[in-house]
Amino acid sequence: MLPAGEIGKCCPESGDEMKNTEEKSDMNIAALVGREQLMQDRDDDQLPLNVSAFIEKEVGNDLKSLKKLGKLIEQMTENKMKLEEQVLTISSEIPKRIQSALKDAEESQQVLNQFLEQETSLFSSITSHLLTAQPWMDDLGAMINQIEEIEQHLTYLKWVSQIEELSDNIQQYLMTNNVPEAASILVTMTELDIKLQESSCTHLLSFMRATVKFWHKILKDKLTSDFEEILAQLHWPFITHTQSQTVGISRSASAPEVYATLETLFCQLLKLQASYLCWSGKVTKTTSYSVFVIMLTPLQKRFKYHFRGNRQTNVISKPEWYLAQVLMWIGNHAHFLDEKIQPILEKADSAVNARLEFSRGLMMLILEKLASDIPCLLYDDNLFCHLVDEVLLFERELHSVHGYPSTFASCMHILSEETCFQRWLTVERKFALQKMDSMLSSEAAWVSQYKDITDVDEMKVPNCAEVFMTLLLVITDRYKNLPTAPRKLQFLELQKDLVDDFRIRLTQVMKEETRASLDFRYCAILNAVNYISTVLADWADNVFFLQLQQAALEVFAENNVLSKLQLGQLASMESSVFDDMINLLERLKLDMLTRQVDHVFREVKDAAKLYKKERWLSLPSQSEQAVMSLSSSACPLLLTLRDRLLQLEQQLCFSLFRIFWQMLVEKLDVYIYQEIILANHFNEGGAAQLQFDMTRNLFPLFSHYCKRPENYFKHVKEACIVLNLNTGSALLLKDVLQSASEHLPATAALNEVGIYKLAQQDVEILLNLRTNWPNTGK
């Protein structure tokens, strides 16, 4: 027998298919015969060529190889006989295989026909059986449906019976005053109700829920009444701090029983509420525990009595009264809550913090009061500002002293509401501007309050700048606890606007003092600008402002306000939230410093007129003088320079003065080089006198500010070196410079004599200014 796959291929399912298969086979055989004939014709054509190639390979051009022909003929004959035997063997076996395959195919077809007949018979018998059994199936299905319905009714009745049984048990326990057992059974009933949530029996669900609510109310009222009695025995609430301490150290005989009852009732109320919240699905982050609601009820009554209605204590202009009252209540009850209530919660495996839950309940009273009072004083700037101040002080103490979490509801949420927040921003701006006006108009505005304390007064900050930065710092402290980043960013924009406004005011005052740019007031303005810029740069690295920078980045990215480059700079911390303000202040600082440098430089140039006209060609040489002394024409220049440096060193802060003298030295170096040195010719004595004036008198003026002042006078220093070279060295250097070219510069020779700044052409000019060359007879 052939495998199943072979049978499927050899046994057609009908006569027509057999006929088609035979026709296809004939066509395939004909195609094969034709292909073989074609191959044979090709082989016949190739045969002579193949024989020639074979003989060429075996014999080649060597005649001696013809001896091999006999052996080759014998080998070819032997191979031919072997091939003929193989062909005969194959020709005799193929018909036997075909005959065997056809026989197997016929047998497979017979077996298949038998299977088809059996299938037809079975199909007819099954159809007949189903028709006969159908009435029985209909009757059996109806009976099964009735049974299932009866079972549902029984289950329904069992649930009703179980509910009634639990309800009766609760009633019996309550009649015997066994509240704990009644509460436990109610918890069991609640768990059953939860199991029934997915049931489609709406009436049963309604019955269960109504029963649970009924007994929950009764038990809650009973437990609440008992709990209030226990609290009354403990003299709750503690209105004074002394009262709370007395309760905390109470050692009366009945105290242990009272605290034991307190713990029992507390746990039952906690368990009752937990099961009810789980059953009702009303658990949220702000869910208040009923046991704390009970404890807070007398305080709520007192709060409403004193701070609602027409009571004298309910004064809208005195928010500090009710804020201080709530803080006092939190403090009075903190010890009792930590020592007595918190252990009960921990035993019950509750994650609730008693003191924080109590504080949150009192906070709700504050929020309700603020919500009702704020609309009444929204447009009275003084009252509103006073309310904000008191609320911020309350929030600070609540968080720092009592550990109130920032995630809980707080007064900042009320202040963050749109209408109130916009009013807060407006009032904050108004009072800040008023403060700026008053401090700039003050007589002590430009005086440093630390002027007599050298260690503290390094920045030489005028009073107005320090008060302004303190104002900004206070504003930061006021808004840093706001719950959302967008609100904080709005306050940040207010701070930036105030900085810009203060900068503009400083600029206006500076312009009034421009003609006296070296006077005390002008320098005080410059110190103020520098101080504000420095503080803002420090704030940019503060964690709070870095967080605001990240929040601003997210807002800008959403609104497509900034370019990708700017967003990248913010994200990589290359820039900060104060960069715009710092850049404007730095520009103003540089402009003011430039004005001062120009002013001093003009004075120095006026004082240097005589020095420029010095007769450098006719001065005696150093050997002709007993002692070198300062040129008399240089005295006005150096005195003016010394006086201005001392004056500005006293009036400017260290960092500003350093920038000032470095800018001045840069201009002075170029001036002396171009206007004095390059404009004159020097004999040996003149060059020595110039070097003495510079190195022993001018440069030392700046030695107090740096270790090597000559490094800031590179042009003058190197010009003096060139002018004072001995004659031989000067001649040699001149020859080197004349023979130098672009490909062979004289840099090494210049460096050897100490010339690094001046170019080769400049050195040649300086050498030509010397007059003490030897007479060569040319």
Short mmCIF file of C-alpha atoms in Angstrom, two decimals, residues 71-271:
data_model
loop_
_atom_site.label_atom_id
_atom_site.label_comp_id
_atom_site.label_asym_id
_atom_site.label_seq_id
_atom_site.Cartn_x
_atom_site.Cartn_y
_atom_site.Cartn_z
CA LYS A 71 44.10 1.07 -23.72
CA LEU A 72 41.66 3.96 -24.32
CA ILE A 73 39.64 1.85 -26.81
CA GLU A 74 39.47 -1.02 -24.29
CA GLN A 75 38.33 1.35 -21.52
CA MET A 76 35.69 2.95 -23.74
CA THR A 77 34.40 -0.48 -24.83
CA GLU A 78 34.17 -1.64 -21.21
CA ASN A 79 32.30 1.56 -20.19
CA LYS A 80 29.92 1.11 -23.12
CA MET A 81 29.06 -2.43 -22.05
CA LYS A 82 28.39 -1.30 -18.46
CA LEU A 83 26.09 1.49 -19.66
CA GLU A 84 24.17 -0.93 -21.94
CA GLU A 85 23.63 -3.31 -19.00
CA GLN A 86 22.31 -0.48 -16.84
CA VAL A 87 19.93 0.65 -19.60
CA LEU A 88 18.59 -2.88 -20.03
CA THR A 89 18.06 -3.29 -16.27
CA ILE A 90 16.19 -0.01 -15.93
CA SER A 91 14.06 -0.72 -19.01
CA SER A 92 12.90 -4.02 -17.50
CA GLU A 93 12.06 -2.57 -14.01
CA ILE A 94 9.96 0.51 -15.02
CA PRO A 95 6.90 -1.37 -16.40
CA LYS A 96 6.73 -3.48 -13.21
CA ARG A 97 6.65 -0.34 -11.04
CA ILE A 98 3.95 1.29 -13.15
CA GLN A 99 1.82 -1.86 -13.03
CA SER A 100 2.19 -2.04 -9.23
CA ALA A 101 1.20 1.59 -8.85
CA LEU A 102 -1.93 1.18 -10.96
CA LYS A 103 -2.93 -1.87 -8.93
CA ASP A 104 -2.57 0.07 -5.68
CA ALA A 105 -4.62 2.92 -7.09
CA GLU A 106 -7.50 0.60 -8.03
CA GLU A 107 -7.53 -0.93 -4.55
CA SER A 108 -7.56 2.52 -2.93
CA GLN A 109 -10.48 3.58 -5.12
CA GLN A 110 -12.47 0.52 -4.04
CA VAL A 111 -11.83 1.24 -0.36
CA LEU A 112 -12.86 4.84 -0.85
CA ASN A 113 -16.12 3.84 -2.51
CA GLN A 114 -16.90 1.57 0.46
CA PHE A 115 -16.31 4.47 2.87
CA LEU A 116 -18.65 6.70 0.87
CA GLU A 117 -21.42 4.11 0.96
CA GLN A 118 -21.03 3.72 4.73
CA GLU A 119 -21.13 7.50 5.20
CA THR A 120 -24.37 7.81 3.28
CA SER A 121 -25.97 5.07 5.36
CA LEU A 122 -24.85 6.59 8.67
CA PHE A 123 -26.08 10.06 7.68
CA SER A 124 -29.56 8.81 6.90
CA SER A 125 -29.79 6.84 10.16
CA ILE A 126 -28.58 9.83 12.28
CA THR A 127 -31.10 12.16 10.62
CA SER A 128 -33.89 9.74 11.33
CA HIS A 129 -32.83 9.37 14.98
CA LEU A 130 -32.73 13.15 15.50
CA LEU A 131 -36.21 13.56 14.12
CA THR A 132 -37.49 10.88 16.48
CA ALA A 133 -35.70 12.37 19.57
CA GLN A 134 -36.62 16.05 18.96
CA PRO A 135 -39.94 15.96 20.96
CA TRP A 136 -38.07 14.40 23.90
CA MET A 137 -35.41 17.18 23.74
CA ASP A 138 -38.10 19.88 23.76
CA ASP A 139 -39.79 18.41 26.81
CA LEU A 140 -36.45 17.94 28.63
CA GLY A 141 -35.39 21.56 27.90
CA ALA A 142 -38.63 22.91 29.35
CA MET A 143 -38.15 20.85 32.51
CA ILE A 144 -34.53 22.08 32.90
CA ASN A 145 -35.67 25.71 32.56
CA GLN A 146 -38.28 25.15 35.25
CA ILE A 147 -35.68 23.60 37.53
CA GLU A 148 -33.25 26.53 36.99
CA GLU A 149 -36.01 29.04 37.69
CA ILE A 150 -36.98 27.23 40.88
CA GLU A 151 -33.29 27.18 41.93
CA GLN A 152 -33.06 30.94 41.32
CA HIS A 153 -36.16 31.48 43.44
CA LEU A 154 -34.66 29.37 46.18
CA THR A 155 -31.36 31.29 46.03
CA TYR A 156 -33.23 34.58 46.07
CA LEU A 157 -35.20 33.45 49.13
CA LYS A 158 -32.01 32.30 50.83
CA TRP A 159 -30.47 35.78 50.31
CA VAL A 160 -33.60 37.43 51.66
CA SER A 161 -33.61 35.05 54.61
CA GLN A 162 -29.91 35.73 55.28
CA ILE A 163 -30.47 39.48 55.18
CA GLU A 164 -33.41 39.22 57.55
CA GLU A 165 -31.43 36.95 59.85
CA LEU A 166 -28.52 39.40 59.99
CA SER A 167 -30.93 42.25 60.53
CA ASP A 168 -32.60 40.38 63.41
CA ASN A 169 -29.22 39.67 64.97
CA ILE A 170 -28.29 43.34 64.82
CA GLN A 171 -31.56 44.24 66.47
CA GLN A 172 -31.05 41.68 69.25
CA TYR A 173 -27.51 42.90 69.97
CA LEU A 174 -28.73 46.47 70.11
CA MET A 175 -31.51 45.50 72.51
CA THR A 176 -28.87 43.97 74.80
CA ASN A 177 -26.62 47.06 74.26
CA ASN A 178 -23.92 44.93 72.60
CA VAL A 179 -22.94 47.53 70.06
CA PRO A 180 -19.58 45.97 69.03
CA GLU A 181 -21.24 42.72 67.89
CA ALA A 182 -23.97 44.64 66.11
CA ALA A 183 -21.30 46.65 64.28
CA SER A 184 -19.46 43.45 63.29
CA ILE A 185 -22.63 41.96 61.82
CA LEU A 186 -23.29 45.18 59.92
CA VAL A 187 -19.79 44.88 58.42
CA THR A 188 -20.69 41.30 57.35
CA MET A 189 -23.90 42.58 55.79
CA THR A 190 -21.91 45.26 53.94
CA GLU A 191 -19.57 42.60 52.54
CA LEU A 192 -22.58 40.63 51.29
CA ASP A 193 -23.91 43.74 49.60
CA ILE A 194 -20.59 44.19 47.82
CA LYS A 195 -20.83 40.60 46.53
CA LEU A 196 -24.29 41.35 45.13
CA GLN A 197 -23.15 44.42 43.17
CA GLU A 198 -23.00 42.50 39.86
CA SER A 199 -26.38 40.80 40.34
CA SER A 200 -29.31 41.68 38.04
CA CYS A 201 -31.83 41.31 40.91
CA THR A 202 -32.53 44.99 41.35
CA HIS A 203 -35.19 44.55 44.01
CA LEU A 204 -32.89 42.36 46.11
CA LEU A 205 -30.10 44.92 45.75
CA SER A 206 -32.44 47.73 46.78
CA PHE A 207 -33.64 45.73 49.79
CA MET A 208 -30.06 44.97 50.84
CA ARG A 209 -28.92 48.55 50.42
CA ALA A 210 -31.89 49.97 52.30
CA THR A 211 -31.27 47.56 55.16
CA VAL A 212 -27.55 48.45 55.34
CA LYS A 213 -28.32 52.18 55.33
CA PHE A 214 -30.97 51.74 57.98
CA TRP A 215 -28.76 49.90 60.43
CA HIS A 216 -25.70 52.01 59.56
CA LYS A 217 -27.54 55.17 60.59
CA ILE A 218 -28.80 53.63 63.80
CA LEU A 219 -25.39 52.24 64.76
CA LYS A 220 -23.62 55.43 63.80
CA ASP A 221 -26.01 57.51 65.91
CA LYS A 222 -25.58 55.12 68.83
CA LEU A 223 -21.76 55.07 68.58
CA THR A 224 -21.65 58.82 68.06
CA SER A 225 -23.72 59.41 71.17
CA ASP A 226 -21.51 57.13 73.27
CA PHE A 227 -18.33 58.66 71.80
CA GLU A 228 -19.52 62.19 72.56
CA GLU A 229 -20.19 61.17 76.18
CA ILE A 230 -16.62 59.84 76.51
CA LEU A 231 -15.22 63.04 75.00
CA ALA A 232 -17.29 65.07 77.45
CA GLN A 233 -15.75 63.09 80.32
CA LEU A 234 -12.33 64.10 78.97
CA HIS A 235 -13.50 67.76 78.88
CA TRP A 236 -13.21 67.85 75.10
CA PRO A 237 -12.50 70.19 73.34
CA PHE A 238 -9.44 71.72 74.96
CA ILE A 239 -10.00 75.44 74.72
CA THR A 240 -6.83 76.37 76.60
CA HIS A 241 -3.32 74.93 76.51
CA THR A 242 -3.42 74.32 80.29
CA GLN A 243 -6.55 72.22 79.92
CA SER A 244 -4.90 69.97 77.29
CA GLN A 245 -1.90 69.42 79.55
CA THR A 246 -4.17 68.56 82.48
CA VAL A 247 -5.97 65.90 80.45
CA GLY A 248 -2.67 64.56 79.15
CA ILE A 249 -1.29 63.93 82.67
CA SER A 250 -4.57 62.80 84.24
CA ARG A 251 -4.07 59.82 86.58
CA SER A 252 -7.52 59.45 88.18
CA ALA A 253 -8.84 55.98 89.01
CA SER A 254 -11.41 56.02 86.22
CA ALA A 255 -8.96 57.27 83.56
CA PRO A 256 -7.91 53.80 82.28
CA GLU A 257 -11.54 52.75 81.86
CA VAL A 258 -12.37 55.99 80.07
CA TYR A 259 -9.44 55.61 77.66
CA ALA A 260 -10.29 51.95 77.07
CA THR A 261 -13.87 52.88 76.20
CA LEU A 262 -12.56 55.70 74.02
CA GLU A 263 -10.37 53.24 72.13
CA THR A 264 -13.22 50.75 71.68
CA LEU A 265 -15.69 53.31 70.39
CA PHE A 266 -13.04 54.93 68.18
CA CYS A 267 -12.17 51.57 66.55
CA GLN A 268 -15.86 50.72 66.03
CA LEU A 269 -16.56 54.06 64.38
CA LEU A 270 -13.44 53.68 62.24
CA LYS A 271 -14.39 50.15 61.18
#
